[in-house]
Amino acid sequence: MISFLDLKAINSTHRDELTAAFERVLNSGWYVLGKEVQAFEAEFAEYCGTKHAIGVSNGLDALHLILRAYGISDGDEVIVPSNTYIATWLAVTYAGATPVPAEPDATSYNLDASRLEALITPRTRAILAVHLYGQPADMDPILQIANKHNLLVIEDAAQAHGAKYKERKVGGLGHAAGFSFYPGKNLGALGDAGAITTNDTELAEKIRILLNYGSRIKYQNEVQGFNCRLDELQAAFLRVKLRYLDQETARRKQVAALYSEKLAGLIVPMVNDGFDPVWHLYVVRSNKRDELQKWLGERNIGTLVHYPIPPHLQPAYQSLGYKVGDFPIAESIHQEVLSLPMGPTLSDEDVLTVVDGCNAFFRA
Ligand SMILES: *Cc1c(COP(=O)(O)O)cnc(C)c1O
């Protein structure tokens, strides 16, 4: 059995250090907004090369707080990819604004900058670029268009911890970025967690107030805030796992390279010069996707589809009035993609078993 993602195996490699972190927090008697969160924020900011990192409750809250802190709300529009995890869109509607979908590039699956200008209206405030599957979006043309139209650029870096675009790490490429540390992400906590990175000191200050009931001084509330705090225990676990992130990413890269070398009969991920993805997911594409997934399942190989239904066709967004055919590139991606097992604990033998399973399907 090769599972899609073996979280128990990944976290077991750090068992002693995670247990020590747990004991340290337990014994401290201090569980929310303390030394562990502060230390993790400093370490994560250094890792991303940004002035600030702010620990928050999860990735959705990270993106939502960025939009709120920039004052994006009712009547504002935010350009989002038509193919992304729904949380990207949810952050926009949570803030009260309207997501305006942009079709992706059909080969990178990320925003296609050449389609953005046609979507800009007087109400557009921001472009929310997603580094999907751990592959950075092509940020320079996006930033150029944003500059020209005076728009904010926000990164959804929930799948891309440590990915680089032209030698620069994600998280510092736009005005602010949201990260998720959901257990299955490349840097995963043992529960929900997230962070915001930015070089904008004023924004960071606003976010710190918003995430803690709108308060800077206890029982004094400057604005109507939220409770989106990161807790000490998750911060302590994340500090352990951050130290191993680059090592784990290096293994993901080896796994991806082996897949790309050996797979035949389907479309493998494309990586252009200047892009350094971190392989949150290894996503192949085939018009026989469903049959392939079933075939691999019968051979005890776990796969998933990221994602089966695009946001514009979800019942949750019925009110936006989209229908099948409105975003054909996103729709065909959703019909054809399959994520193969990926993670730092996969052995070469595991990878070759998956490859044999796939290649046998196309020979059959
Ligand atoms: C996981 C994810 C999120 C949301 O993160 P949570 O921590 O689960 O709230 C947002 N965007 C993308 C692209 C994600 O993959």
Coordinates of C-alpha atoms and ligand atoms in Angstrom, one line a residue:
M1 CA 0.0 0.0 0.0
I2 CA 1.4 3.4 -1.0
S3 CA -0.7 6.1 0.6
F4 CA -1.2 9.4 -1.0
L5 CA 0.4 11.2 2.0
D6 CA 1.7 9.5 5.2
L7 CA 1.5 12.2 7.9
K8 CA 2.2 9.8 10.6
A9 CA 5.5 8.7 9.0
I10 CA 6.5 12.4 8.4
N11 CA 5.7 13.5 12.0
S12 CA 7.2 10.3 13.5
T13 CA 10.6 11.3 12.1
H14 CA 10.5 14.3 14.5
R15 CA 8.9 12.4 17.5
D16 CA 11.5 13.3 20.1
E17 CA 11.7 16.9 19.3
L18 CA 8.0 17.3 19.0
T19 CA 7.5 15.6 22.3
A20 CA 10.1 17.9 23.9
A21 CA 8.3 21.0 22.4
F22 CA 5.0 19.7 23.8
E23 CA 6.5 19.4 27.3
R24 CA 8.2 22.8 27.1
V25 CA 4.8 24.4 26.4
L26 CA 2.9 22.3 28.9
N27 CA 5.4 23.2 31.6
S28 CA 5.4 26.9 30.7
G29 CA 1.8 27.4 31.8
W30 CA 1.4 30.0 29.0
Y31 CA -0.6 28.8 25.9
V32 CA -1.6 31.7 23.7
L33 CA 0.5 34.6 22.2
G34 CA 3.8 34.1 24.0
K35 CA 7.4 33.3 23.5
E36 CA 6.9 30.3 21.1
V37 CA 4.8 32.3 18.7
Q38 CA 7.2 35.2 18.9
A39 CA 10.2 33.0 18.2
F40 CA 8.4 31.1 15.4
E41 CA 7.5 34.5 13.8
A42 CA 11.1 35.6 13.8
E43 CA 12.3 32.3 12.4
F44 CA 9.7 32.1 9.7
A45 CA 10.3 35.8 8.6
E46 CA 14.0 35.0 8.3
Y47 CA 13.2 31.9 6.3
C48 CA 11.0 33.8 3.9
G49 CA 13.3 36.8 3.8
T50 CA 10.6 39.2 4.8
K51 CA 10.5 41.9 7.5
H52 CA 7.5 40.5 9.2
A53 CA 5.8 37.1 9.8
I54 CA 2.6 37.0 11.9
G55 CA 1.3 33.8 13.2
V56 CA -2.4 33.2 12.7
S57 CA -5.0 30.5 13.1
N58 CA -5.0 29.1 9.6
G59 CA -4.4 29.9 5.9
L60 CA -7.9 31.2 5.2
D61 CA -7.7 33.6 8.1
A62 CA -4.3 34.7 6.9
L63 CA -5.7 35.8 3.5
H64 CA -8.9 37.2 5.1
L65 CA -6.9 39.4 7.5
I66 CA -4.7 40.7 4.8
L67 CA -7.7 41.8 2.8
R68 CA -9.4 43.3 5.9
A69 CA -6.2 45.2 7.0
Y70 CA -6.0 46.7 3.5
G71 CA -9.7 47.8 3.9
I72 CA -10.9 45.7 1.1
S73 CA -14.7 45.1 1.6
D74 CA -18.2 45.5 0.1
G75 CA -18.2 46.7 -3.5
D76 CA -14.5 45.9 -4.0
E77 CA -13.3 43.3 -6.5
V78 CA -10.3 41.0 -6.2
I79 CA -9.0 39.0 -9.1
V80 CA -8.5 35.4 -8.3
P81 CA -7.5 32.3 -10.3
S82 CA -10.5 30.3 -11.7
N83 CA -8.6 27.1 -10.7
T84 CA -7.6 27.1 -7.1
Y85 CA -8.6 25.6 -3.8
I86 CA -11.9 27.3 -2.7
A87 CA -10.2 29.0 0.3
T88 CA -8.7 31.6 -2.0
W89 CA -12.2 32.7 -3.0
L90 CA -13.6 32.3 0.5
A91 CA -11.1 34.8 1.8
V92 CA -12.4 37.4 -0.6
T93 CA -16.1 36.8 0.1
Y94 CA -15.3 36.6 3.9
A95 CA -14.0 40.2 3.6
G96 CA -17.2 41.1 1.8
A97 CA -15.6 41.7 -1.6
T98 CA -16.3 40.0 -4.9
P99 CA -13.9 37.4 -6.5
V100 CA -13.3 38.0 -10.2
P101 CA -12.0 34.8 -11.7
A102 CA -9.1 34.8 -14.2
E103 CA -8.3 31.8 -16.3
P104 CA -4.9 30.1 -15.7
D105 CA -2.2 29.3 -18.1
A106 CA -3.0 25.8 -19.4
T107 CA 0.4 24.4 -18.7
S108 CA 1.6 26.0 -15.5
Y109 CA -2.0 26.0 -13.9
N110 CA -1.2 29.4 -12.5
L111 CA -2.5 32.9 -13.3
D112 CA -2.0 33.9 -16.9
A113 CA -1.0 37.6 -16.7
S114 CA -2.1 38.3 -20.3
R115 CA -5.7 37.8 -19.2
L116 CA -5.6 40.2 -16.2
E117 CA -6.0 43.6 -17.8
A118 CA -9.3 42.8 -19.4
L119 CA -10.7 42.0 -15.9
I120 CA -9.7 45.2 -14.2
T121 CA -12.5 47.7 -13.4
P122 CA -12.7 50.8 -11.3
R123 CA -13.6 48.6 -8.4
T124 CA -10.6 46.3 -8.6
R125 CA -8.4 46.5 -5.6
A126 CA -6.1 43.5 -5.6
I127 CA -4.8 40.5 -7.5
L128 CA -4.7 37.4 -5.4
A129 CA -2.1 35.1 -7.0
V130 CA -1.9 31.5 -5.9
H131 CA 1.3 29.4 -6.1
L132 CA -0.7 26.3 -6.9
Y133 CA 0.8 22.8 -6.2
G134 CA 3.9 24.5 -4.8
Q135 CA 4.9 26.1 -8.2
P136 CA 5.3 29.9 -8.1
A137 CA 3.1 32.0 -10.2
D138 CA 4.8 34.1 -12.9
M139 CA 4.9 37.2 -10.7
D140 CA 6.8 39.8 -12.7
P141 CA 4.2 40.4 -15.3
I142 CA 1.5 40.3 -12.6
L143 CA 3.3 42.9 -10.6
Q144 CA 3.8 45.0 -13.7
I145 CA 0.1 45.1 -14.4
A146 CA -0.7 45.7 -10.8
N147 CA 1.7 48.7 -10.6
K148 CA 0.3 50.2 -13.7
H149 CA -3.3 50.0 -12.3
N150 CA -2.3 50.8 -8.7
L151 CA -3.5 47.4 -7.4
L152 CA -2.3 45.3 -4.5
V153 CA -0.7 41.9 -5.1
I154 CA -1.4 39.3 -2.5
E155 CA 0.2 35.8 -2.6
D156 CA -1.7 32.7 -1.6
A157 CA 1.4 30.8 -0.6
A158 CA -0.5 28.0 1.3
Q159 CA 1.1 25.3 -0.9
A160 CA 4.5 26.9 -1.6
H161 CA 6.6 27.3 1.6
G162 CA 10.2 28.0 0.4
A163 CA 9.4 28.0 -3.3
K164 CA 11.5 30.5 -5.3
Y165 CA 10.7 32.7 -8.3
K166 CA 13.9 34.1 -10.0
E167 CA 15.9 33.3 -6.8
R168 CA 13.5 35.1 -4.6
K169 CA 11.3 33.2 -2.1
V170 CA 7.5 33.4 -2.2
G171 CA 6.0 35.3 0.7
G172 CA 7.9 38.5 -0.2
L173 CA 7.1 38.8 -3.9
G174 CA 4.0 41.0 -3.5
H175 CA 2.5 43.3 -0.8
A176 CA 1.7 40.5 1.6
A177 CA 1.3 36.7 1.6
G178 CA -0.8 34.1 3.4
F179 CA 0.6 30.7 4.4
S180 CA -1.2 27.6 5.8
F181 CA 0.4 25.1 8.1
Y182 CA -2.5 22.7 7.9
P183 CA -1.0 19.2 8.7
G184 CA -0.8 18.1 5.1
K185 CA 1.0 21.2 3.8
N186 CA 4.8 21.2 3.2
L187 CA 5.3 22.9 6.6
G188 CA 2.5 21.3 8.6
A189 CA 1.5 21.8 12.2
L190 CA -0.3 19.1 14.3
G191 CA -3.5 21.0 13.9
D192 CA -4.6 24.2 12.2
A193 CA -2.2 27.1 11.9
G194 CA -1.1 29.8 9.4
A195 CA 1.0 32.9 8.9
I196 CA 1.1 36.2 7.1
T197 CA 4.4 37.6 5.7
T198 CA 5.0 41.1 4.6
N199 CA 7.6 43.9 4.3
D200 CA 4.9 46.5 5.1
T201 CA 5.3 47.5 8.8
E202 CA 2.1 49.5 8.9
L203 CA 0.1 46.5 7.6
A204 CA 1.7 44.1 10.0
E205 CA 0.7 46.4 12.9
K206 CA -2.9 46.5 11.7
I207 CA -3.0 42.7 11.3
R208 CA -1.7 42.2 14.9
I209 CA -4.5 44.3 16.2
L210 CA -7.2 42.7 14.0
L211 CA -6.2 39.1 14.9
N212 CA -6.6 39.7 18.6
Y213 CA -10.1 41.2 19.1
G214 CA -9.1 44.5 17.6
S215 CA -7.0 45.2 20.6
R216 CA -3.4 46.3 21.2
I217 CA -3.8 46.8 25.0
K218 CA -5.9 44.2 26.9
Y219 CA -9.5 45.2 27.2
Q220 CA -9.1 48.3 24.9
N221 CA -10.6 47.6 21.5
E222 CA -9.7 50.0 18.7
V223 CA -11.5 48.2 15.9
Q224 CA -14.0 45.3 15.6
G225 CA -11.5 42.5 15.3
F226 CA -11.4 38.7 15.2
N227 CA -9.8 35.9 17.1
C228 CA -7.3 34.4 14.7
R229 CA -4.4 33.7 17.0
L230 CA -1.8 31.1 16.6
D231 CA -1.4 29.1 19.8
E232 CA 1.9 28.4 21.5
L233 CA 1.7 24.6 21.1
Q234 CA 1.4 24.8 17.3
A235 CA 4.1 27.4 17.1
A236 CA 6.4 25.2 19.2
F237 CA 5.8 22.3 16.8
L238 CA 6.3 24.5 13.8
R239 CA 9.7 25.7 15.1
V240 CA 10.8 22.0 15.1
K241 CA 9.5 21.3 11.6
L242 CA 10.8 24.5 10.1
R243 CA 14.3 23.3 10.8
Y244 CA 13.7 20.3 8.6
L245 CA 11.7 22.0 5.8
D246 CA 14.5 22.4 3.3
Q247 CA 15.7 18.9 3.8
E248 CA 12.1 17.6 3.3
T249 CA 11.7 19.8 0.2
A250 CA 15.0 18.4 -1.2
R251 CA 13.5 14.9 -1.0
R252 CA 10.2 16.1 -2.6
K253 CA 12.4 17.4 -5.5
Q254 CA 14.1 14.0 -5.9
V255 CA 10.7 12.3 -5.9
A256 CA 9.4 14.7 -8.5
A257 CA 12.5 14.3 -10.7
L258 CA 12.2 10.5 -10.6
Y259 CA 8.5 10.7 -11.6
S260 CA 9.2 13.1 -14.4
E261 CA 12.0 10.9 -15.7
K262 CA 10.1 7.7 -15.7
L263 CA 6.4 8.4 -16.4
A264 CA 5.2 7.9 -19.9
G265 CA 1.8 8.4 -21.5
L266 CA 0.6 11.3 -19.5
I267 CA 1.4 15.0 -19.1
V268 CA 3.8 15.7 -16.3
P269 CA 4.3 19.1 -14.6
M270 CA 6.2 21.7 -16.5
V271 CA 8.9 23.8 -14.8
N272 CA 10.3 26.8 -16.6
D273 CA 13.6 28.5 -16.1
G274 CA 13.6 30.8 -13.0
F275 CA 10.9 28.7 -11.3
D276 CA 11.9 26.6 -8.3
P277 CA 8.8 24.7 -7.1
V278 CA 8.5 22.8 -3.8
W279 CA 6.2 20.0 -5.0
H280 CA 3.4 20.3 -2.5
L281 CA 1.7 18.1 -5.0
Y282 CA 2.9 16.2 -8.1
V283 CA 0.1 16.6 -10.5
V284 CA -0.2 14.7 -13.8
R285 CA -2.8 15.2 -16.4
S286 CA -4.6 12.7 -18.6
N287 CA -8.0 12.6 -20.4
K288 CA -8.3 9.1 -18.9
R289 CA -7.9 10.4 -15.4
D290 CA -10.8 8.7 -13.7
E291 CA -9.9 5.3 -15.2
L292 CA -6.2 5.8 -14.2
Q293 CA -7.2 6.7 -10.6
K294 CA -9.4 3.6 -10.4
W295 CA -6.6 1.4 -11.8
L296 CA -4.1 2.7 -9.3
G297 CA -6.5 2.3 -6.5
E298 CA -7.0 -1.4 -7.4
R299 CA -3.2 -1.6 -7.1
N300 CA -3.2 0.0 -3.6
I301 CA -1.8 3.3 -4.8
G302 CA -3.5 6.3 -3.2
T303 CA -4.2 9.3 -5.4
L304 CA -6.3 12.4 -5.0
V305 CA -7.8 15.0 -7.4
H306 CA -6.9 18.7 -6.7
Y307 CA -9.6 19.7 -7.3
P308 CA -12.7 17.9 -8.6
I309 CA -15.0 20.9 -8.8
P310 CA -13.8 24.5 -9.6
P311 CA -15.0 27.2 -7.2
H312 CA -17.3 28.8 -9.8
L313 CA -19.3 25.6 -10.1
Q314 CA -19.7 25.0 -6.3
P315 CA -23.1 25.4 -4.8
A316 CA -21.5 27.8 -2.4
Y317 CA -21.0 30.3 -5.2
Q318 CA -24.3 29.8 -7.1
S319 CA -25.1 33.4 -6.2
L320 CA -22.3 34.6 -8.5
G321 CA -24.3 33.2 -11.4
Y322 CA -21.6 31.2 -13.3
K323 CA -22.3 28.1 -15.3
V324 CA -20.5 25.2 -16.9
G325 CA -18.4 26.5 -19.8
D326 CA -17.7 29.9 -18.3
F327 CA -14.0 29.0 -17.4
P328 CA -13.2 26.2 -19.8
I329 CA -9.4 26.1 -19.0
A330 CA -10.1 25.6 -15.3
E331 CA -12.9 23.1 -16.0
S332 CA -10.7 21.0 -18.2
I333 CA -7.9 21.0 -15.7
H334 CA -10.3 19.9 -13.0
Q335 CA -11.5 17.1 -15.2
E336 CA -8.0 15.8 -16.1
V337 CA -5.6 16.3 -13.2
L338 CA -4.5 13.6 -10.8
S339 CA -2.1 14.0 -7.8
L340 CA 0.3 11.1 -7.3
P341 CA 1.7 10.1 -3.9
M342 CA 4.2 12.8 -2.8
G343 CA 6.1 13.4 0.4
P344 CA 9.5 13.5 2.1
T345 CA 9.2 9.9 3.4
L346 CA 8.5 8.2 0.0
S347 CA 11.3 5.8 -1.0
D348 CA 12.6 5.4 -4.6
E349 CA 11.1 2.0 -4.5
D350 CA 7.6 3.5 -3.7
V351 CA 8.0 6.0 -6.5
L352 CA 9.0 3.3 -9.0
T353 CA 6.0 1.2 -7.9
V354 CA 3.7 4.2 -8.7
V355 CA 5.5 4.7 -12.0
D356 CA 5.0 1.0 -12.9
G357 CA 1.4 1.3 -12.0
C358 CA 0.8 4.3 -14.3
N359 CA 2.9 3.1 -17.2
A360 CA 1.2 -0.3 -17.1
F361 CA -2.2 1.4 -17.4
F362 CA -1.1 3.2 -20.6
R363 CA 0.3 -0.1 -22.0
A364 CA -2.9 -2.1 -21.1
Ligands
LIG1 C1 -4.8 25.0 2.3 C2 -5.0 26.2 1.4 C3 -5.7 27.3 1.9 C4 -6.3 27.4 3.3 O1 -5.5 27.1 4.4 P1 -6.2 26.5 5.7 O2 -5.0 26.6 6.7 O3 -6.7 25.2 5.4 O4 -7.2 27.5 6.1 C5 -5.7 28.4 1.1 N1 -5.3 28.4 -0.2 C6 -4.8 27.3 -0.7 C7 -4.3 27.3 -2.1 C8 -4.6 26.1 0.1 O5 -4.1 25.0 -0.5

